[in-house]
CSV table of C-alpha atoms in Angstrom, one decimal:
chain,number,residue,atom,x,y,z
A,1,GLU,CA,-7.2,-12.7,-5.7
A,2,ALA,CA,-3.6,-11.6,-5.2
A,3,GLN,CA,-3.5,-9.1,-2.4
A,4,VAL,CA,-2.0,-7.6,0.8
A,5,THR,CA,-4.4,-7.5,3.7
A,6,GLN,CA,-4.1,-5.6,7.0
A,7,ASN,CA,-6.1,-5.8,10.2
A,8,PRO,CA,-7.6,-3.9,11.8
A,9,ARG,CA,-8.3,-1.1,9.3
A,10,TYR,CA,-9.1,1.4,12.0
A,11,LEU,CA,-8.0,1.4,15.7
A,12,ILE,CA,-8.4,3.8,18.5
A,13,THR,CA,-6.4,2.9,21.6
A,14,VAL,CA,-4.9,4.5,24.7
A,15,THR,CA,-1.3,5.2,25.6
A,16,GLY,CA,0.6,2.2,26.8
A,17,LYS,CA,-1.8,-0.5,25.7
A,18,LYS,CA,0.1,-3.0,23.5
A,19,LEU,CA,-1.3,-3.7,20.1
A,20,THR,CA,-0.5,-5.6,17.0
A,21,VAL,CA,-1.4,-4.8,13.4
A,22,THR,CA,-1.4,-7.8,11.2
A,23,CYS,CA,-0.2,-8.0,7.6
A,24,SER,CA,-0.6,-10.9,5.2
A,25,GLN,CA,0.1,-11.5,1.6
A,26,ASN,CA,-0.9,-14.4,-0.6
A,27,MET,CA,1.6,-13.8,-3.5
A,28,ASN,CA,4.6,-15.7,-2.1
A,29,HIS,CA,6.5,-12.5,-1.9
A,30,GLU,CA,9.9,-12.5,-0.2
A,31,TYR,CA,10.1,-8.8,0.7
A,32,MET,CA,7.7,-7.1,3.2
A,33,SER,CA,7.8,-3.7,4.7
A,34,TRP,CA,5.9,-1.4,7.0
A,35,TYR,CA,5.4,2.4,6.4
A,36,ARG,CA,3.8,5.2,8.2
A,37,GLN,CA,2.2,8.1,6.4
A,38,ASP,CA,1.9,11.4,8.1
A,39,PRO,CA,0.7,14.8,6.5
A,40,GLY,CA,3.7,16.6,5.0
A,41,LEU,CA,6.1,13.8,5.7
A,42,GLY,CA,5.2,11.3,3.0
A,43,LEU,CA,5.8,7.6,3.5
A,44,ARG,CA,8.5,6.6,6.0
A,45,GLN,CA,9.8,3.1,6.3
A,46,ILE,CA,9.5,1.6,9.7
A,47,TYR,CA,10.9,-2.0,9.3
A,48,TYR,CA,11.4,-4.3,6.4
A,49,SER,CA,12.1,-8.0,5.9
A,50,MET,CA,13.9,-9.6,3.0
A,51,ASN,CA,12.8,-13.1,3.9
A,52,VAL,CA,11.6,-15.3,6.7
A,53,GLU,CA,13.5,-14.6,10.0
A,54,VAL,CA,15.3,-11.6,8.4
A,55,THR,CA,14.2,-8.2,9.6
A,56,ASP,CA,15.9,-4.8,9.4
A,57,LYS,CA,15.2,-1.3,10.6
A,58,GLY,CA,14.0,1.4,8.3
A,59,ASP,CA,14.1,5.1,8.9
A,60,VAL,CA,11.7,5.3,11.8
A,61,PRO,CA,11.9,2.1,13.8
A,62,GLU,CA,11.7,3.5,17.4
A,63,GLY,CA,8.7,2.3,19.3
A,64,TYR,CA,7.9,-0.6,16.9
A,65,LYS,CA,8.7,-4.3,16.6
A,66,VAL,CA,8.2,-6.8,13.8
A,67,SER,CA,8.5,-10.5,13.3
A,68,ARG,CA,8.7,-12.7,10.2
A,69,LYS,CA,8.1,-16.3,11.3
A,70,GLU,CA,6.2,-17.2,8.1
A,71,LYS,CA,6.7,-15.9,4.6
A,72,ARG,CA,3.1,-14.6,4.3
A,73,ASN,CA,2.8,-12.7,7.6
A,74,PHE,CA,4.6,-9.6,8.9
A,75,PRO,CA,2.9,-8.2,12.0
A,76,LEU,CA,3.7,-4.8,13.4
A,77,ILE,CA,3.8,-4.6,17.2
A,78,LEU,CA,3.6,-1.5,19.3
A,79,GLU,CA,4.5,-2.6,22.8
A,80,SER,CA,3.6,0.7,24.5
A,81,PRO,CA,1.9,3.1,22.0
A,82,SER,CA,2.2,6.8,22.4
A,83,PRO,CA,0.2,9.7,20.8
A,84,ASN,CA,3.1,10.4,18.4
A,85,GLN,CA,2.4,7.0,16.8
A,86,THR,CA,-1.0,8.2,15.7
A,87,SER,CA,-0.7,7.7,11.9
A,88,LEU,CA,-1.8,5.9,8.8
A,89,TYR,CA,0.1,2.6,8.5
A,90,PHE,CA,0.7,0.7,5.3
A,91,CYS,CA,2.1,-2.8,4.8
A,92,ALA,CA,3.7,-3.6,1.5
A,93,SER,CA,5.3,-6.6,-0.2
A,94,SER,CA,7.3,-7.3,-3.3
A,95,LEU,CA,8.4,-10.5,-5.1
A,96,TYR,CA,12.1,-10.4,-4.4
A,97,SER,CA,14.5,-8.4,-2.2
A,98,GLY,CA,16.3,-7.1,-5.2
A,99,SER,CA,16.1,-3.5,-6.4
A,100,TYR,CA,13.7,-3.6,-9.3
A,101,ASN,CA,10.4,-4.9,-7.9
A,102,GLU,CA,7.1,-3.2,-7.6
A,103,GLN,CA,5.8,-2.9,-4.0
A,104,PHE,CA,2.1,-3.9,-3.5
A,105,PHE,CA,0.5,-2.0,-0.6
A,106,GLY,CA,-2.2,-3.1,1.8
A,107,PRO,CA,-5.3,-1.0,2.3
A,108,GLY,CA,-3.9,0.8,5.3
A,109,THR,CA,-4.6,0.9,9.1
A,110,ARG,CA,-5.5,4.2,10.6
A,111,LEU,CA,-4.3,4.2,14.2
A,112,THR,CA,-5.2,6.8,16.9
A,113,VAL,CA,-3.4,6.7,20.2
A,114,LEU,CA,-5.1,8.8,22.9
B,1,GLY,CA,21.8,10.6,5.6
B,2,GLU,CA,20.1,9.5,2.4
B,3,ASN,CA,17.4,11.8,1.3
B,4,VAL,CA,14.8,12.3,-1.5
B,5,GLU,CA,13.5,15.8,-2.0
B,6,GLN,CA,10.3,16.2,-4.0
B,7,HIS,CA,8.9,19.4,-5.5
B,8,PRO,CA,6.4,21.0,-5.6
B,9,SER,CA,4.3,19.9,-2.6
B,10,THR,CA,1.2,21.0,-4.4
B,11,LEU,CA,0.5,21.5,-8.1
B,12,SER,CA,-2.6,22.7,-9.8
B,13,VAL,CA,-2.9,22.5,-13.6
B,14,GLN,CA,-5.7,23.0,-16.1
B,15,GLU,CA,-7.2,19.9,-17.5
B,16,GLY,CA,-5.5,19.1,-20.7
B,17,ASP,CA,-2.2,20.8,-19.7
B,18,SER,CA,1.0,19.0,-18.7
B,19,ALA,CA,2.2,18.4,-15.1
B,20,VAL,CA,5.8,17.9,-14.0
B,21,ILE,CA,7.0,16.7,-10.6
B,22,LYS,CA,10.7,16.7,-9.8
B,23,CYS,CA,12.7,14.7,-7.3
B,24,THR,CA,16.4,14.8,-6.3
B,25,TYR,CA,18.3,12.2,-4.4
B,26,SER,CA,21.5,12.3,-2.4
B,27,ASP,CA,22.8,8.7,-2.6
B,28,SER,CA,24.8,8.3,-5.9
B,29,ALA,CA,24.4,4.5,-5.6
B,30,SER,CA,20.7,4.8,-6.0
B,31,ASN,CA,19.7,2.6,-9.0
B,32,TYR,CA,15.9,2.3,-9.0
B,33,PHE,CA,13.3,5.1,-9.0
B,34,PRO,CA,9.6,4.2,-8.8
B,35,TRP,CA,6.7,6.6,-8.8
B,36,TYR,CA,3.5,5.8,-6.9
B,37,LYS,CA,0.1,7.4,-7.2
B,38,GLN,CA,-2.2,7.6,-4.2
B,39,GLU,CA,-5.8,8.5,-4.8
B,40,LEU,CA,-7.8,10.0,-1.9
B,41,GLY,CA,-8.4,7.3,0.7
B,42,LYS,CA,-6.7,4.6,-1.2
B,43,ARG,CA,-3.4,2.8,-1.1
B,44,PRO,CA,-0.3,3.9,-3.1
B,45,GLN,CA,0.1,2.1,-6.4
B,46,LEU,CA,3.0,2.0,-8.8
B,47,ILE,CA,2.5,3.9,-12.0
B,48,ILE,CA,5.9,3.9,-13.6
B,49,ASP,CA,9.5,3.2,-12.6
B,50,ILE,CA,13.0,3.6,-14.1
B,51,ARG,CA,16.3,2.0,-13.6
B,52,SER,CA,19.6,3.8,-13.4
B,53,ASN,CA,20.8,2.4,-16.8
B,54,VAL,CA,17.9,4.2,-18.6
B,55,GLY,CA,17.5,7.9,-19.2
B,56,GLU,CA,13.8,8.0,-20.0
B,57,LYS,CA,10.7,5.7,-20.0
B,58,LYS,CA,7.3,6.4,-21.3
B,59,ASP,CA,3.9,4.7,-20.7
B,60,GLN,CA,1.0,6.4,-22.6
B,61,ARG,CA,0.5,9.8,-21.0
B,62,ILE,CA,3.2,9.4,-18.3
B,63,ALA,CA,6.9,9.5,-18.6
B,64,VAL,CA,9.9,9.6,-16.3
B,65,THR,CA,13.3,11.1,-17.0
B,66,LEU,CA,16.5,10.4,-15.0
B,67,ASN,CA,19.6,12.6,-14.9
B,68,LYS,CA,22.2,10.5,-13.0
B,69,THR,CA,24.8,13.2,-13.1
B,70,ALA,CA,22.6,15.8,-11.5
B,71,LYS,CA,20.9,13.1,-9.3
B,72,HIS,CA,17.4,14.1,-10.2
B,73,PHE,CA,14.4,12.5,-11.9
B,74,SER,CA,11.1,13.8,-13.0
B,75,LEU,CA,7.5,12.6,-13.7
B,76,HIS,CA,5.7,14.1,-16.7
B,77,ILE,CA,2.0,13.7,-17.2
B,78,THR,CA,0.6,15.0,-20.5
B,79,GLU,CA,-3.0,15.8,-21.5
B,80,THR,CA,-4.0,15.7,-17.8
B,81,GLN,CA,-7.4,14.4,-16.9
B,82,PRO,CA,-9.6,14.7,-13.8
B,83,GLU,CA,-8.6,11.2,-12.7
B,84,ASP,CA,-5.0,12.3,-12.5
B,85,SER,CA,-5.9,14.2,-9.4
B,86,ALA,CA,-4.0,12.4,-6.6
B,87,VAL,CA,-0.9,12.5,-4.4
B,88,TYR,CA,2.3,11.3,-6.3
B,89,PHE,CA,5.3,10.0,-4.5
B,90,CYS,CA,8.8,9.5,-5.9
B,91,ALA,CA,11.2,7.0,-4.3
B,92,ALA,CA,14.8,5.9,-4.6
B,93,LYS,CA,16.4,2.6,-3.8
B,94,SER,CA,20.1,2.1,-3.4
B,95,MET,CA,22.3,-1.0,-3.6
B,96,ASN,CA,24.2,0.6,-0.7
B,97,ARG,CA,21.2,0.5,1.6
B,98,ASP,CA,20.3,-3.2,1.4
B,99,ASP,CA,16.6,-2.9,0.5
B,100,LYS,CA,15.7,0.3,2.2
B,101,ILE,CA,13.6,2.6,0.1
B,102,ILE,CA,13.3,6.3,0.6
B,103,PHE,CA,10.2,8.1,-0.5
B,104,GLY,CA,9.8,11.8,-1.2
B,105,LYS,CA,7.2,13.7,0.8
B,106,GLY,CA,4.7,13.7,-2.0
B,107,THR,CA,3.0,16.1,-4.4
B,108,ARG,CA,-0.7,16.8,-4.3
B,109,LEU,CA,-1.8,17.3,-7.9
B,110,HIS,CA,-5.1,19.1,-8.6
B,111,ILE,CA,-6.5,19.0,-12.1
B,112,LEU,CA,-8.7,22.0,-12.6
B,113,PRO,CA,-11.8,21.8,-14.9
């Protein structure tokens, strides 16, 4: 089944404890992206990647890192999480980097930082 | 910077009536405008999109219109049904912004019985 998967789905952690949220897609998509969703603020792009070894900042990249060593994986790294990073995170992918492609979203990861 | 404004933030309509959600964008180089629907507890899913060379697109009960001069686009849902209850997000993508995509803040649509 063609899909985007994220792990973990739920995570409660403490301030300063490094964590990684994994994202994987099995559709051979070039483009991958991370978003955070907060009430009243909609979906905000954190980082995106147009292809392997190519990553760029979105609108809210502070406090996050990403890597794209393989086409299928795009992990989101929080080196030192803080409470303001408590949010619902979505990974998404689309076939090409060009403008007219549907993004397929993962199921979401709900992160709480205490 | 680039911005997408979406209105209203909440909308309640009687079942069977029409719903309209409006978005405006600031970057005149924006050329792709998708709409996503997010049901409660689920992931966003694309429901319709429009490119800048088209003024209107329709798919059954949903349609999107684009006014490039005014830099706004709208989602129209006719004959609303209970399953239309969800949060709807508009978005804009610009060739000037590499592949960054800007989403509106969302509209929570309630279909009243």
